[in-house]
Amino acid sequence: MLKLVVTTLIFFTFNSHASDSTHMKNMKKEKSSMTMSSKKEIDAKTKTEILAILEANESLHAAFFKYDGKKVERNAKAVSKKIAALKNEEIKKLLTYGQKTLSKITAKADREENNKNYHLVSMALIHVINTYQLGDKYAAYRCPMVRKKWVQNTKKMAKVHNPYAPEMPHCGSLAH
């Protein structure tokens, strides 16, 4: 009798979990399609310029992930240069604070200070990603342990690459 009860409980628990999993996948799909339709459209030239900024940020993200102060500074300057080249004034205004913050990311600064500044830059980039239709190549991620966010290329990196915490390089998840 006990064996029957345990088997029944396991069966219902498994089926309930499978149903919850399917429900979660469907909710994510719905949210994704709703998100894309609620984002602002932009012209092709501006989209190309923003994607160039995000591509430059990939190198900065990589320099933080395998922390190298000189590469971090060099790539921060490269991202700043791409932002300066942006022609769309509305979007450039959204990135102005981030661009100023990039100048504080230096090889001489300690990692904690650079992490703080990179998080601020990332928040500006995340705002742009969440506001404009740029495709699904880039997404916002967050690490609850260090309470910071970053942008990551989802096409190149399926696994989370936390640029802030070398002791837990794959800690984090998509930020919603």
C-alpha atoms as a printed R data frame, in Angstrom:
    type eleno elety resid chain resno      x      y       z
1   ATOM     1    CA   MET     A     1  0.000  0.000   0.000
2   ATOM     2    CA   LEU     A     2  2.794  2.428   0.935
3   ATOM     3    CA   LYS     A     3  4.550  1.619  -2.336
4   ATOM     4    CA   LEU     A     4  1.381  2.527  -4.263
5   ATOM     5    CA   VAL     A     5  1.035  5.861  -2.430
6   ATOM     6    CA   VAL     A     6  4.693  6.784  -3.047
7   ATOM     7    CA   THR     A     7  4.449  5.814  -6.728
8   ATOM     8    CA   THR     A     8  1.277  7.884  -7.117
9   ATOM     9    CA   LEU     A     9  2.893 10.908  -5.439
10  ATOM    10    CA   ILE     A    10  5.959 10.659  -7.672
11  ATOM    11    CA   PHE     A    11  3.763 10.366 -10.766
12  ATOM    12    CA   PHE     A    12  1.683 13.440  -9.903
13  ATOM    13    CA   THR     A    13  4.737 15.448  -8.867
14  ATOM    14    CA   PHE     A    14  6.488 14.675 -12.156
15  ATOM    15    CA   ASN     A    15  3.409 15.510 -14.241
16  ATOM    16    CA   SER     A    16  2.867 18.733 -12.319
17  ATOM    17    CA   HIS     A    17  6.508 19.737 -12.873
18  ATOM    18    CA   ALA     A    18  6.330 18.927 -16.595
19  ATOM    19    CA   SER     A    19  3.175 21.009 -16.880
20  ATOM    20    CA   ASP     A    20  4.808 23.921 -15.004
21  ATOM    21    CA   SER     A    21  7.851 23.700 -17.272
22  ATOM    22    CA   THR     A    22  5.708 23.854 -20.410
23  ATOM    23    CA   HIS     A    23  3.740 26.746 -18.930
24  ATOM    24    CA   MET     A    24  6.976 28.655 -18.188
25  ATOM    25    CA   LYS     A    25  8.274 28.115 -21.736
26  ATOM    26    CA   ASN     A    26  5.002 29.406 -23.182
27  ATOM    27    CA   MET     A    27  5.091 32.453 -20.895
28  ATOM    28    CA   LYS     A    28  8.665 33.244 -21.995
29  ATOM    29    CA   LYS     A    29  7.656 33.017 -25.673
30  ATOM    30    CA   GLU     A    30  4.680 35.308 -25.085
31  ATOM    31    CA   LYS     A    31  6.807 37.808 -23.168
32  ATOM    32    CA   SER     A    32  9.461 37.757 -25.887
33  ATOM    33    CA   SER     A    33  6.958 38.491 -28.651
34  ATOM    34    CA   MET     A    34  5.255 41.170 -26.549
35  ATOM    35    CA   THR     A    35  8.606 42.775 -25.754
36  ATOM    36    CA   MET     A    36  9.679 43.010 -29.393
37  ATOM    37    CA   SER     A    37  6.386 44.604 -30.425
38  ATOM    38    CA   SER     A    38  6.535 47.172 -27.617
39  ATOM    39    CA   LYS     A    39 10.031 48.363 -28.533
40  ATOM    40    CA   LYS     A    40 10.580 51.452 -30.665
41  ATOM    41    CA   GLU     A    41 11.603 51.030 -34.268
42  ATOM    42    CA   ILE     A    42 14.749 52.781 -35.472
43  ATOM    43    CA   ASP     A    43 16.250 53.399 -38.877
44  ATOM    44    CA   ALA     A    44 18.814 50.962 -40.295
45  ATOM    45    CA   LYS     A    45 21.767 53.378 -39.970
46  ATOM    46    CA   THR     A    46 21.101 54.007 -36.278
47  ATOM    47    CA   LYS     A    47 20.604 50.297 -35.651
48  ATOM    48    CA   THR     A    48 23.974 49.591 -37.303
49  ATOM    49    CA   GLU     A    49 25.657 52.242 -35.132
50  ATOM    50    CA   ILE     A    50 24.134 50.833 -31.930
51  ATOM    51    CA   LEU     A    51 25.117 47.291 -32.884
52  ATOM    52    CA   ALA     A    52 28.681 48.581 -33.438
53  ATOM    53    CA   ILE     A    53 28.640 49.953 -29.875
54  ATOM    54    CA   LEU     A    54 27.410 46.602 -28.570
55  ATOM    55    CA   GLU     A    55 30.079 44.755 -30.585
56  ATOM    56    CA   ALA     A    56 32.764 46.993 -29.059
57  ATOM    57    CA   ASN     A    57 31.235 46.244 -25.664
58  ATOM    58    CA   GLU     A    58 31.757 42.509 -26.332
59  ATOM    59    CA   SER     A    59 35.525 43.102 -26.200
60  ATOM    60    CA   LEU     A    60 35.146 45.137 -23.019
61  ATOM    61    CA   HIS     A    61 33.026 42.364 -21.500
62  ATOM    62    CA   ALA     A    62 35.714 39.800 -22.442
63  ATOM    63    CA   ALA     A    63 38.440 41.978 -20.883
64  ATOM    64    CA   PHE     A    64 36.451 42.106 -17.641
65  ATOM    65    CA   PHE     A    65 35.703 38.368 -17.736
66  ATOM    66    CA   LYS     A    66 39.420 37.496 -17.964
67  ATOM    67    CA   TYR     A    67 40.340 40.618 -16.063
68  ATOM    68    CA   ASP     A    68 43.174 42.513 -17.687
69  ATOM    69    CA   GLY     A    69 43.359 46.169 -16.637
70  ATOM    70    CA   LYS     A    70 45.148 47.362 -19.778
71  ATOM    71    CA   LYS     A    71 42.658 45.627 -22.082
72  ATOM    72    CA   VAL     A    72 39.776 46.880 -19.954
73  ATOM    73    CA   GLU     A    73 40.957 50.484 -20.378
74  ATOM    74    CA   ARG     A    74 41.668 50.097 -24.107
75  ATOM    75    CA   ASN     A    75 38.257 48.540 -24.773
76  ATOM    76    CA   ALA     A    76 36.449 51.118 -22.617
77  ATOM    77    CA   LYS     A    77 37.968 53.803 -24.860
78  ATOM    78    CA   ALA     A    78 36.834 51.875 -27.956
79  ATOM    79    CA   VAL     A    79 33.233 51.713 -26.690
80  ATOM    80    CA   SER     A    80 33.354 55.430 -25.853
81  ATOM    81    CA   LYS     A    81 34.572 56.192 -29.375
82  ATOM    82    CA   LYS     A    82 31.669 54.214 -30.889
83  ATOM    83    CA   ILE     A    83 29.189 56.122 -28.714
84  ATOM    84    CA   ALA     A    84 30.758 59.418 -29.828
85  ATOM    85    CA   ALA     A    85 30.194 58.384 -33.464
86  ATOM    86    CA   LEU     A    86 26.461 57.799 -32.884
87  ATOM    87    CA   LYS     A    87 24.425 60.273 -34.965
88  ATOM    88    CA   ASN     A    88 20.992 59.776 -33.359
89  ATOM    89    CA   GLU     A    89 20.804 62.511 -30.707
90  ATOM    90    CA   GLU     A    90 17.939 60.900 -28.760
91  ATOM    91    CA   ILE     A    91 19.871 57.679 -28.226
92  ATOM    92    CA   LYS     A    92 23.191 59.465 -27.791
93  ATOM    93    CA   LYS     A    93 21.611 61.408 -24.920
94  ATOM    94    CA   LEU     A    94 20.669 58.093 -23.253
95  ATOM    95    CA   LEU     A    95 24.305 56.983 -23.475
96  ATOM    96    CA   THR     A    96 25.964 60.277 -22.425
97  ATOM    97    CA   TYR     A    97 26.376 59.324 -18.759
98  ATOM    98    CA   GLY     A    98 27.632 55.880 -19.751
99  ATOM    99    CA   GLN     A    99 30.162 57.447 -22.093
100 ATOM   100    CA   LYS     A   100 31.459 59.740 -19.323
101 ATOM   101    CA   THR     A   101 31.649 56.752 -16.983
102 ATOM   102    CA   LEU     A   102 33.733 54.800 -19.516
103 ATOM   103    CA   SER     A   103 36.532 57.368 -19.039
104 ATOM   104    CA   LYS     A   104 36.721 56.315 -15.363
105 ATOM   105    CA   ILE     A   105 37.512 52.719 -16.338
106 ATOM   106    CA   THR     A   106 41.304 52.646 -16.298
107 ATOM   107    CA   ALA     A   107 44.153 50.206 -15.820
108 ATOM   108    CA   LYS     A   108 45.203 52.124 -12.680
109 ATOM   109    CA   ALA     A   109 41.787 51.895 -11.013
110 ATOM   110    CA   ASP     A   110 41.159 48.867  -8.822
111 ATOM   111    CA   ARG     A   111 38.909 46.127 -10.127
112 ATOM   112    CA   GLU     A   112 36.064 46.907  -7.731
113 ATOM   113    CA   GLU     A   113 35.904 50.518  -8.939
114 ATOM   114    CA   ASN     A   114 36.064 49.430 -12.583
115 ATOM   115    CA   ASN     A   115 33.310 46.863 -11.926
116 ATOM   116    CA   LYS     A   116 31.097 49.574 -10.445
117 ATOM   117    CA   ASN     A   117 31.654 51.805 -13.465
118 ATOM   118    CA   TYR     A   118 31.153 48.983 -15.963
119 ATOM   119    CA   HIS     A   119 27.839 48.181 -14.286
120 ATOM   120    CA   LEU     A   120 26.734 51.814 -14.788
121 ATOM   121    CA   VAL     A   121 27.748 51.687 -18.457
122 ATOM   122    CA   SER     A   122 25.940 48.370 -18.833
123 ATOM   123    CA   MET     A   123 22.756 49.831 -17.355
124 ATOM   124    CA   ALA     A   124 22.744 52.521 -20.067
125 ATOM   125    CA   LEU     A   125 23.291 49.906 -22.780
126 ATOM   126    CA   ILE     A   126 20.559 47.712 -21.295
127 ATOM   127    CA   HIS     A   127 18.159 50.649 -21.399
128 ATOM   128    CA   VAL     A   128 18.855 51.052 -25.125
129 ATOM   129    CA   ILE     A   129 18.465 47.298 -25.750
130 ATOM   130    CA   ASN     A   130 15.153 47.279 -23.876
131 ATOM   131    CA   THR     A   131 13.840 50.410 -25.626
132 ATOM   132    CA   TYR     A   132 14.724 49.871 -29.297
133 ATOM   133    CA   GLN     A   133 14.265 47.009 -31.754
134 ATOM   134    CA   LEU     A   134 17.793 45.684 -32.215
135 ATOM   135    CA   GLY     A   135 17.077 41.986 -32.694
136 ATOM   136    CA   ASP     A   136 17.836 39.230 -30.231
137 ATOM   137    CA   LYS     A   137 21.629 39.046 -30.537
138 ATOM   138    CA   TYR     A   138 22.225 40.931 -27.274
139 ATOM   139    CA   ALA     A   139 20.536 40.502 -23.920
140 ATOM   140    CA   ALA     A   140 20.826 41.813 -20.390
141 ATOM   141    CA   TYR     A   141 22.118 39.493 -17.677
142 ATOM   142    CA   ARG     A   142 22.347 39.917 -13.940
143 ATOM   143    CA   CYS     A   143 24.171 38.302 -11.066
144 ATOM   144    CA   PRO     A   144 22.165 38.349  -7.836
145 ATOM   145    CA   MET     A   145 25.293 37.698  -5.767
146 ATOM   146    CA   VAL     A   146 27.156 40.860  -6.821
147 ATOM   147    CA   ARG     A   147 23.978 42.761  -7.727
148 ATOM   148    CA   LYS     A   148 25.251 43.910 -11.086
149 ATOM   149    CA   LYS     A   149 24.118 43.657 -14.694
150 ATOM   150    CA   TRP     A   150 25.832 43.411 -18.065
151 ATOM   151    CA   VAL     A   151 25.132 42.924 -21.773
152 ATOM   152    CA   GLN     A   152 26.124 39.669 -23.405
153 ATOM   153    CA   ASN     A   153 26.021 38.367 -26.982
154 ATOM   154    CA   THR     A   154 23.571 35.472 -26.758
155 ATOM   155    CA   LYS     A   155 24.557 34.108 -30.167
156 ATOM   156    CA   LYS     A   156 28.251 33.712 -29.258
157 ATOM   157    CA   MET     A   157 27.828 32.740 -25.608
158 ATOM   158    CA   ALA     A   158 25.070 30.361 -24.623
159 ATOM   159    CA   LYS     A   159 26.523 30.117 -21.115
160 ATOM   160    CA   VAL     A   160 26.459 33.060 -18.701
161 ATOM   161    CA   HIS     A   161 29.807 34.895 -18.511
162 ATOM   162    CA   ASN     A   162 29.770 37.018 -15.361
163 ATOM   163    CA   PRO     A   163 32.356 39.797 -15.833
164 ATOM   164    CA   TYR     A   164 32.267 40.871 -12.188
165 ATOM   165    CA   ALA     A   165 33.004 37.799 -10.087
166 ATOM   166    CA   PRO     A   166 35.958 35.593 -11.085
167 ATOM   167    CA   GLU     A   167 35.139 33.210  -8.233
168 ATOM   168    CA   MET     A   168 31.773 32.452  -9.888
169 ATOM   169    CA   PRO     A   169 32.261 33.071 -13.621
170 ATOM   170    CA   HIS     A   170 28.987 31.492 -14.703
171 ATOM   171    CA   CYS     A   171 26.724 32.865 -11.974
172 ATOM   172    CA   GLY     A   172 23.815 34.860 -13.323
173 ATOM   173    CA   SER     A   173 20.784 34.720 -15.538
174 ATOM   174    CA   LEU     A   174 18.843 36.729 -18.080
175 ATOM   175    CA   ALA     A   175 17.627 39.971 -16.538
176 ATOM   176    CA   HIS     A   176 13.939 40.704 -16.984
